[in-house]
Amino acid sequence: MAARIYQRPKNAMQSGKARTDEWVLEFEQSEARRPDPLMGWTGSGDTQAQVQLTFESKDEAKAYAERYGITARVHATPPKGLKLQAYADNFR
């Protein structure tokens, strides 16, 4: 079982930062998705890909993965930069 651990990014559609401090352990797909012949929907028999576990810190997520023998890759969070720009800069 392979998984990835990452920090949830900020939603691009809203200005709020709710749930951005959570760390997520998400299982990778072990089976390819295929279209259903009758309806055309894509799906697979892999139920682990639907599971997302949330933790308050990266260390808790790593400890959980080690406890249950899950090989997990930790994706680093990119630095959050603040781009200050004035309205007048649009006309330079």
Short mmCIF file of the N, C-alpha and C atoms (twelve columns), coordinates in Angstrom:
data_MODEL
# 
_entry.id   MODEL 
# 
loop_
_atom_site.group_PDB 
_atom_site.id 
_atom_site.type_symbol 
_atom_site.label_atom_id 
_atom_site.label_alt_id 
_atom_site.label_comp_id 
_atom_site.label_asym_id 
_atom_site.label_seq_id 
_atom_site.Cartn_x 
_atom_site.Cartn_y 
_atom_site.Cartn_z 
_atom_site.pdbx_PDB_model_num 
ATOM 1   N N  . MET A 1  0.837   -1.171 0.000   1 
ATOM 2   C CA . MET A 1  0.000   0.000  0.000   1 
ATOM 3   C C  . MET A 1  0.889   1.242  0.000   1 
ATOM 4   N N  . ALA A 2  0.670   2.076  -0.970  1 
ATOM 5   C CA . ALA A 2  1.419   3.321  -1.049  1 
ATOM 6   C C  . ALA A 2  0.472   4.487  -0.787  1 
ATOM 7   N N  . ALA A 3  1.011   5.520  -0.177  1 
ATOM 8   C CA . ALA A 3  0.199   6.694  0.142   1 
ATOM 9   C C  . ALA A 3  1.052   7.939  0.012   1 
ATOM 10  N N  . ARG A 4  0.398   9.063  0.013   1 
ATOM 11  C CA . ARG A 4  1.112   10.337 0.016   1 
ATOM 12  C C  . ARG A 4  0.555   11.205 1.125   1 
ATOM 13  N N  . ILE A 5  1.444   11.980 1.725   1 
ATOM 14  C CA . ILE A 5  1.078   12.884 2.812   1 
ATOM 15  C C  . ILE A 5  1.360   14.295 2.328   1 
ATOM 16  N N  . TYR A 6  0.359   15.145 2.428   1 
ATOM 17  C CA . TYR A 6  0.517   16.528 1.988   1 
ATOM 18  C C  . TYR A 6  -0.360  17.435 2.828   1 
ATOM 19  N N  . GLN A 7  -0.060  18.711 2.760   1 
ATOM 20  C CA . GLN A 7  -0.869  19.694 3.466   1 
ATOM 21  C C  . GLN A 7  -1.890  20.241 2.489   1 
ATOM 22  N N  . ARG A 8  -3.129  20.292 2.906   1 
ATOM 23  C CA . ARG A 8  -4.222  20.703 2.041   1 
ATOM 24  C C  . ARG A 8  -4.010  22.147 1.550   1 
ATOM 25  N N  . PRO A 9  -4.071  22.386 0.248   1 
ATOM 26  C CA . PRO A 9  -3.854  23.743 -0.260  1 
ATOM 27  C C  . PRO A 9  -5.082  24.626 -0.064  1 
ATOM 28  N N  . LYS A 10 -4.882  25.903 -0.197  1 
ATOM 29  C CA . LYS A 10 -5.970  26.865 -0.080  1 
ATOM 30  C C  . LYS A 10 -6.865  26.753 -1.302  1 
ATOM 31  N N  . ASN A 11 -8.158  26.851 -1.088  1 
ATOM 32  C CA . ASN A 11 -9.110  26.789 -2.183  1 
ATOM 33  C C  . ASN A 11 -8.959  28.029 -3.057  1 
ATOM 34  N N  . ALA A 12 -8.821  27.849 -4.352  1 
ATOM 35  C CA . ALA A 12 -8.603  28.968 -5.260  1 
ATOM 36  C C  . ALA A 12 -9.870  29.771 -5.498  1 
ATOM 37  N N  . MET A 13 -11.019 29.212 -5.204  1 
ATOM 38  C CA . MET A 13 -12.279 29.887 -5.479  1 
ATOM 39  C C  . MET A 13 -12.750 30.775 -4.326  1 
ATOM 40  N N  . GLN A 14 -12.122 30.669 -3.178  1 
ATOM 41  C CA . GLN A 14 -12.547 31.453 -2.033  1 
ATOM 42  C C  . GLN A 14 -11.334 32.077 -1.368  1 
ATOM 43  N N  . SER A 15 -11.572 33.155 -0.642  1 
ATOM 44  C CA . SER A 15 -10.456 33.831 0.009   1 
ATOM 45  C C  . SER A 15 -10.162 33.272 1.390   1 
ATOM 46  N N  . GLY A 16 -11.028 32.431 1.919   1 
ATOM 47  C CA . GLY A 16 -10.828 31.877 3.250   1 
ATOM 48  C C  . GLY A 16 -9.729  30.838 3.288   1 
ATOM 49  N N  . LYS A 17 -9.223  30.577 4.471   1 
ATOM 50  C CA . LYS A 17 -8.140  29.614 4.642   1 
ATOM 51  C C  . LYS A 17 -8.539  28.474 5.574   1 
ATOM 52  N N  . ALA A 18 -9.818  28.108 5.555   1 
ATOM 53  C CA . ALA A 18 -10.291 27.036 6.421   1 
ATOM 54  C C  . ALA A 18 -9.691  25.704 5.992   1 
ATOM 55  N N  . ARG A 19 -9.310  24.894 6.955   1 
ATOM 56  C CA . ARG A 19 -8.769  23.543 6.762   1 
ATOM 57  C C  . ARG A 19 -7.444  23.518 6.011   1 
ATOM 58  N N  . THR A 20 -6.725  24.628 5.923   1 
ATOM 59  C CA . THR A 20 -5.435  24.625 5.242   1 
ATOM 60  C C  . THR A 20 -4.306  24.189 6.170   1 
ATOM 61  N N  . ASP A 21 -4.577  24.084 7.473   1 
ATOM 62  C CA . ASP A 21 -3.536  23.650 8.398   1 
ATOM 63  C C  . ASP A 21 -3.563  22.137 8.614   1 
ATOM 64  N N  . GLU A 22 -4.497  21.431 7.973   1 
ATOM 65  C CA . GLU A 22 -4.585  19.981 8.114   1 
ATOM 66  C C  . GLU A 22 -3.597  19.273 7.193   1 
ATOM 67  N N  . TRP A 23 -3.160  18.110 7.627   1 
ATOM 68  C CA . TRP A 23 -2.314  17.243 6.807   1 
ATOM 69  C C  . TRP A 23 -3.149  16.049 6.394   1 
ATOM 70  N N  . VAL A 24 -3.040  15.644 5.147   1 
ATOM 71  C CA . VAL A 24 -3.880  14.594 4.582   1 
ATOM 72  C C  . VAL A 24 -3.019  13.398 4.191   1 
ATOM 73  N N  . LEU A 25 -3.458  12.209 4.572   1 
ATOM 74  C CA . LEU A 25 -2.854  10.963 4.102   1 
ATOM 75  C C  . LEU A 25 -3.842  10.376 3.104   1 
ATOM 76  N N  . GLU A 26 -3.392  10.241 1.862   1 
ATOM 77  C CA . GLU A 26 -4.261  9.784  0.781   1 
ATOM 78  C C  . GLU A 26 -3.608  8.597  0.088   1 
ATOM 79  N N  . PHE A 27 -4.343  7.525  -0.084  1 
ATOM 80  C CA . PHE A 27 -3.808  6.321  -0.717  1 
ATOM 81  C C  . PHE A 27 -3.767  6.502  -2.225  1 
ATOM 82  N N  . GLU A 28 -2.712  5.962  -2.839  1 
ATOM 83  C CA . GLU A 28 -2.589  6.021  -4.284  1 
ATOM 84  C C  . GLU A 28 -3.384  4.880  -4.914  1 
ATOM 85  N N  . GLN A 29 -3.743  5.052  -6.170  1 
ATOM 86  C CA . GLN A 29 -4.518  4.029  -6.857  1 
ATOM 87  C C  . GLN A 29 -3.651  2.815  -7.154  1 
ATOM 88  N N  . SER A 30 -4.179  1.645  -6.850  1 
ATOM 89  C CA . SER A 30 -3.445  0.418  -7.138  1 
ATOM 90  C C  . SER A 30 -3.998  -0.277 -8.372  1 
ATOM 91  N N  . GLU A 31 -5.068  0.258  -8.914  1 
ATOM 92  C CA . GLU A 31 -5.727  -0.347 -10.059 1 
ATOM 93  C C  . GLU A 31 -6.146  0.769  -11.013 1 
ATOM 94  N N  . ALA A 32 -6.003  0.540  -12.293 1 
ATOM 95  C CA . ALA A 32 -6.362  1.559  -13.278 1 
ATOM 96  C C  . ALA A 32 -7.879  1.713  -13.363 1 
ATOM 97  N N  . ARG A 33 -8.303  2.934  -13.627 1 
ATOM 98  C CA . ARG A 33 -9.725  3.173  -13.824 1 
ATOM 99  C C  . ARG A 33 -10.113 2.770  -15.237 1 
ATOM 100 N N  . ARG A 34 -11.331 2.316  -15.369 1 
ATOM 101 C CA . ARG A 34 -11.806 1.901  -16.684 1 
ATOM 102 C C  . ARG A 34 -13.264 2.340  -16.839 1 
ATOM 103 N N  . PRO A 35 -13.699 2.595  -18.067 1 
ATOM 104 C CA . PRO A 35 -15.087 3.025  -18.264 1 
ATOM 105 C C  . PRO A 35 -16.065 1.853  -18.126 1 
ATOM 106 N N  . ASP A 36 -17.199 2.146  -17.546 1 
ATOM 107 C CA . ASP A 36 -18.259 1.160  -17.425 1 
ATOM 108 C C  . ASP A 36 -18.902 0.981  -18.804 1 
ATOM 109 N N  . PRO A 37 -19.079 -0.261 -19.274 1 
ATOM 110 C CA . PRO A 37 -19.603 -0.440 -20.626 1 
ATOM 111 C C  . PRO A 37 -21.044 0.043  -20.805 1 
ATOM 112 N N  . LEU A 38 -21.845 0.026  -19.746 1 
ATOM 113 C CA . LEU A 38 -23.241 0.405  -19.880 1 
ATOM 114 C C  . LEU A 38 -23.448 1.915  -19.775 1 
ATOM 115 N N  . MET A 39 -22.910 2.528  -18.723 1 
ATOM 116 C CA . MET A 39 -23.160 3.952  -18.473 1 
ATOM 117 C C  . MET A 39 -22.042 4.856  -18.960 1 
ATOM 118 N N  . GLY A 40 -20.829 4.313  -19.092 1 
ATOM 119 C CA . GLY A 40 -19.709 5.131  -19.536 1 
ATOM 120 C C  . GLY A 40 -18.987 5.843  -18.406 1 
ATOM 121 N N  . TRP A 41 -19.413 5.646  -17.158 1 
ATOM 122 C CA . TRP A 41 -18.743 6.264  -16.025 1 
ATOM 123 C C  . TRP A 41 -17.416 5.562  -15.780 1 
ATOM 124 N N  . THR A 42 -16.432 6.302  -15.282 1 
ATOM 125 C CA . THR A 42 -15.152 5.674  -14.974 1 
ATOM 126 C C  . THR A 42 -15.149 5.216  -13.527 1 
ATOM 127 N N  . GLY A 43 -14.507 4.098  -13.288 1 
ATOM 128 C CA . GLY A 43 -14.437 3.568  -11.941 1 
ATOM 129 C C  . GLY A 43 -13.447 2.427  -11.877 1 
ATOM 130 N N  . SER A 44 -13.236 1.925  -10.670 1 
ATOM 131 C CA . SER A 44 -12.356 0.787  -10.466 1 
ATOM 132 C C  . SER A 44 -12.802 0.054  -9.214  1 
ATOM 133 N N  . GLY A 45 -12.205 -1.084 -8.979  1 
ATOM 134 C CA . GLY A 45 -12.527 -1.864 -7.794  1 
ATOM 135 C C  . GLY A 45 -11.677 -1.494 -6.597  1 
ATOM 136 N N  . ASP A 46 -10.835 -0.481 -6.744  1 
ATOM 137 C CA . ASP A 46 -9.929  -0.064 -5.682  1 
ATOM 138 C C  . ASP A 46 -10.666 0.858  -4.716  1 
ATOM 139 N N  . THR A 47 -10.969 0.367  -3.529  1 
ATOM 140 C CA . THR A 47 -11.690 1.197  -2.562  1 
ATOM 141 C C  . THR A 47 -10.753 2.039  -1.699  1 
ATOM 142 N N  . GLN A 48 -9.456  1.693  -1.650  1 
ATOM 143 C CA . GLN A 48 -8.514  2.463  -0.832  1 
ATOM 144 C C  . GLN A 48 -8.290  3.867  -1.404  1 
ATOM 145 N N  . ALA A 49 -8.465  4.030  -2.719  1 
ATOM 146 C CA . ALA A 49 -8.240  5.337  -3.332  1 
ATOM 147 C C  . ALA A 49 -9.282  6.353  -2.882  1 
ATOM 148 N N  . GLN A 50 -10.378 5.910  -2.301  1 
ATOM 149 C CA . GLN A 50 -11.428 6.811  -1.838  1 
ATOM 150 C C  . GLN A 50 -11.171 7.319  -0.424  1 
ATOM 151 N N  . VAL A 51 -10.180 6.760  0.255   1 
ATOM 152 C CA . VAL A 51 -9.940  7.081  1.659   1 
ATOM 153 C C  . VAL A 51 -8.980  8.258  1.786   1 
ATOM 154 N N  . GLN A 52 -9.382  9.253  2.559   1 
ATOM 155 C CA . GLN A 52 -8.526  10.389 2.912   1 
ATOM 156 C C  . GLN A 52 -8.579  10.555 4.426   1 
ATOM 157 N N  . LEU A 53 -7.427  10.462 5.062   1 
ATOM 158 C CA . LEU A 53 -7.347  10.639 6.507   1 
ATOM 159 C C  . LEU A 53 -6.711  11.988 6.795   1 
ATOM 160 N N  . THR A 54 -7.268  12.740 7.734   1 
ATOM 161 C CA . THR A 54 -6.720  14.053 8.073   1 
ATOM 162 C C  . THR A 54 -6.065  13.994 9.449   1 
ATOM 163 N N  . PHE A 55 -4.978  14.738 9.578   1 
ATOM 164 C CA . PHE A 55 -4.214  14.811 10.823  1 
ATOM 165 C C  . PHE A 55 -3.883  16.268 11.103  1 
ATOM 166 N N  . GLU A 56 -3.587  16.549 12.363  1 
ATOM 167 C CA . GLU A 56 -3.264  17.922 12.738  1 
ATOM 168 C C  . GLU A 56 -1.818  18.290 12.449  1 
ATOM 169 N N  . SER A 57 -0.935  17.300 12.314  1 
ATOM 170 C CA . SER A 57 0.459   17.601 12.028  1 
ATOM 171 C C  . SER A 57 1.046   16.545 11.104  1 
ATOM 172 N N  . LYS A 58 2.167   16.895 10.505  1 
ATOM 173 C CA . LYS A 58 2.856   15.970 9.604   1 
ATOM 174 C C  . LYS A 58 3.392   14.772 10.377  1 
ATOM 175 N N  . ASP A 59 3.859   15.005 11.592  1 
ATOM 176 C CA . ASP A 59 4.415   13.923 12.398  1 
ATOM 177 C C  . ASP A 59 3.349   12.880 12.753  1 
ATOM 178 N N  . GLU A 60 2.125   13.335 13.034  1 
ATOM 179 C CA . GLU A 60 1.044   12.395 13.331  1 
ATOM 180 C C  . GLU A 60 0.734   11.523 12.119  1 
ATOM 181 N N  . ALA A 61 0.736   12.108 10.935  1 
ATOM 182 C CA . ALA A 61 0.458   11.359 9.713   1 
ATOM 183 C C  . ALA A 61 1.559   10.346 9.433   1 
ATOM 184 N N  . LYS A 62 2.816   10.755 9.637   1 
ATOM 185 C CA . LYS A 62 3.932   9.827  9.427   1 
ATOM 186 C C  . LYS A 62 3.899   8.693  10.442  1 
ATOM 187 N N  . ALA A 63 3.563   8.996  11.691  1 
ATOM 188 C CA . ALA A 63 3.487   7.966  12.727  1 
ATOM 189 C C  . ALA A 63 2.379   6.961  12.416  1 
ATOM 190 N N  . TYR A 64 1.253   7.438  11.909  1 
ATOM 191 C CA . TYR A 64 0.155   6.546  11.539  1 
ATOM 192 C C  . TYR A 64 0.591   5.607  10.418  1 
ATOM 193 N N  . ALA A 65 1.276   6.159  9.416   1 
ATOM 194 C CA . ALA A 65 1.731   5.342  8.292   1 
ATOM 195 C C  . ALA A 65 2.734   4.286  8.754   1 
ATOM 196 N N  . GLU A 66 3.637   4.655  9.640   1 
ATOM 197 C CA . GLU A 66 4.618   3.688  10.145  1 
ATOM 198 C C  . GLU A 66 3.957   2.611  10.997  1 
ATOM 199 N N  . ARG A 67 2.975   3.011  11.789  1 
ATOM 200 C CA . ARG A 67 2.299   2.064  12.680  1 
ATOM 201 C C  . ARG A 67 1.588   0.967  11.886  1 
ATOM 202 N N  . TYR A 68 0.998   1.324  10.747  1 
ATOM 203 C CA . TYR A 68 0.242   0.357  9.962   1 
ATOM 204 C C  . TYR A 68 0.996   -0.159 8.740   1 
ATOM 205 N N  . GLY A 69 2.286   0.126  8.636   1 
ATOM 206 C CA . GLY A 69 3.106   -0.421 7.568   1 
ATOM 207 C C  . GLY A 69 2.798   0.150  6.196   1 
ATOM 208 N N  . ILE A 70 2.408   1.397  6.147   1 
ATOM 209 C CA . ILE A 70 2.080   2.054  4.883   1 
ATOM 210 C C  . ILE A 70 3.308   2.818  4.413   1 
ATOM 211 N N  . THR A 71 3.724   2.581  3.183   1 
ATOM 212 C CA . THR A 71 4.843   3.353  2.630   1 
ATOM 213 C C  . THR A 71 4.286   4.681  2.138   1 
ATOM 214 N N  . ALA A 72 4.706   5.744  2.785   1 
ATOM 215 C CA . ALA A 72 4.148   7.064  2.487   1 
ATOM 216 C C  . ALA A 72 5.248   8.025  2.068   1 
ATOM 217 N N  . ARG A 73 4.943   8.826  1.061   1 
ATOM 218 C CA . ARG A 73 5.829   9.903  0.617   1 
ATOM 219 C C  . ARG A 73 5.253   11.214 1.127   1 
ATOM 220 N N  . VAL A 74 6.108   12.048 1.690   1 
ATOM 221 C CA . VAL A 74 5.683   13.341 2.205   1 
ATOM 222 C C  . VAL A 74 5.992   14.402 1.155   1 
ATOM 223 N N  . HIS A 75 4.975   15.120 0.742   1 
ATOM 224 C CA . HIS A 75 5.145   16.211 -0.214  1 
ATOM 225 C C  . HIS A 75 5.286   17.508 0.577   1 
ATOM 226 N N  . ALA A 76 6.373   18.195 0.332   1 
ATOM 227 C CA . ALA A 76 6.645   19.434 1.067   1 
ATOM 228 C C  . ALA A 76 5.664   20.524 0.646   1 
ATOM 229 N N  . THR A 77 5.315   21.352 1.607   1 
ATOM 230 C CA . THR A 77 4.425   22.465 1.332   1 
ATOM 231 C C  . THR A 77 5.226   23.612 0.744   1 
ATOM 232 N N  . PRO A 78 4.784   24.151 -0.402  1 
ATOM 233 C CA . PRO A 78 5.524   25.273 -0.973  1 
ATOM 234 C C  . PRO A 78 5.398   26.507 -0.080  1 
ATOM 235 N N  . PRO A 79 6.420   27.353 -0.063  1 
ATOM 236 C CA . PRO A 79 6.344   28.546 0.785   1 
ATOM 237 C C  . PRO A 79 5.239   29.480 0.300   1 
ATOM 238 N N  . LYS A 80 4.553   30.060 1.270   1 
ATOM 239 C CA . LYS A 80 3.460   30.967 0.943   1 
ATOM 240 C C  . LYS A 80 4.008   32.378 0.830   1 
ATOM 241 N N  . GLY A 81 3.948   32.905 -0.355  1 
ATOM 242 C CA . GLY A 81 4.443   34.261 -0.572  1 
ATOM 243 C C  . GLY A 81 3.295   35.233 -0.764  1 
ATOM 244 N N  . LEU A 82 3.496   36.440 -0.346  1 
ATOM 245 C CA . LEU A 82 2.484   37.467 -0.474  1 
ATOM 246 C C  . LEU A 82 2.929   38.433 -1.556  1 
ATOM 247 N N  . LYS A 83 2.137   38.561 -2.590  1 
ATOM 248 C CA . LYS A 83 2.474   39.445 -3.699  1 
ATOM 249 C C  . LYS A 83 1.707   40.748 -3.524  1 
ATOM 250 N N  . LEU A 84 2.401   41.785 -3.118  1 
ATOM 251 C CA . LEU A 84 1.776   43.087 -2.931  1 
ATOM 252 C C  . LEU A 84 1.854   43.851 -4.245  1 
ATOM 253 N N  . GLN A 85 0.718   44.326 -4.680  1 
ATOM 254 C CA . GLN A 85 0.666   45.024 -5.946  1 
ATOM 255 C C  . GLN A 85 -0.369  46.133 -5.840  1 
ATOM 256 N N  . ALA A 86 -0.023  47.279 -6.363  1 
ATOM 257 C CA . ALA A 86 -0.942  48.407 -6.371  1 
ATOM 258 C C  . ALA A 86 -1.723  48.415 -7.694  1 
ATOM 259 N N  . TYR A 87 -2.875  49.033 -7.684  1 
ATOM 260 C CA . TYR A 87 -3.707  49.114 -8.880  1 
ATOM 261 C C  . TYR A 87 -2.990  49.884 -9.979  1 
ATOM 262 N N  . ALA A 88 -2.179  50.847 -9.606  1 
ATOM 263 C CA . ALA A 88 -1.462  51.659 -10.594 1 
ATOM 264 C C  . ALA A 88 -0.422  50.845 -11.353 1 
ATOM 265 N N  . ASP A 89 0.023   49.708 -10.799 1 
ATOM 266 C CA . ASP A 89 0.997   48.881 -11.488 1 
ATOM 267 C C  . ASP A 89 0.438   48.249 -12.769 1 
ATOM 268 N N  . ASN A 90 -0.886  48.184 -12.909 1 
ATOM 269 C CA . ASN A 90 -1.490  47.636 -14.114 1 
ATOM 270 C C  . ASN A 90 -1.253  48.534 -15.330 1 
ATOM 271 N N  . PHE A 91 -0.923  49.798 -15.114 1 
ATOM 272 C CA . PHE A 91 -0.804  50.754 -16.204 1 
ATOM 273 C C  . PHE A 91 0.643   51.150 -16.474 1 
ATOM 274 N N  . ARG A 92 1.608   50.418 -15.957 1 
ATOM 275 C CA . ARG A 92 3.018   50.732 -16.219 1 
ATOM 276 C C  . ARG A 92 3.483   50.128 -17.495 1 
# 
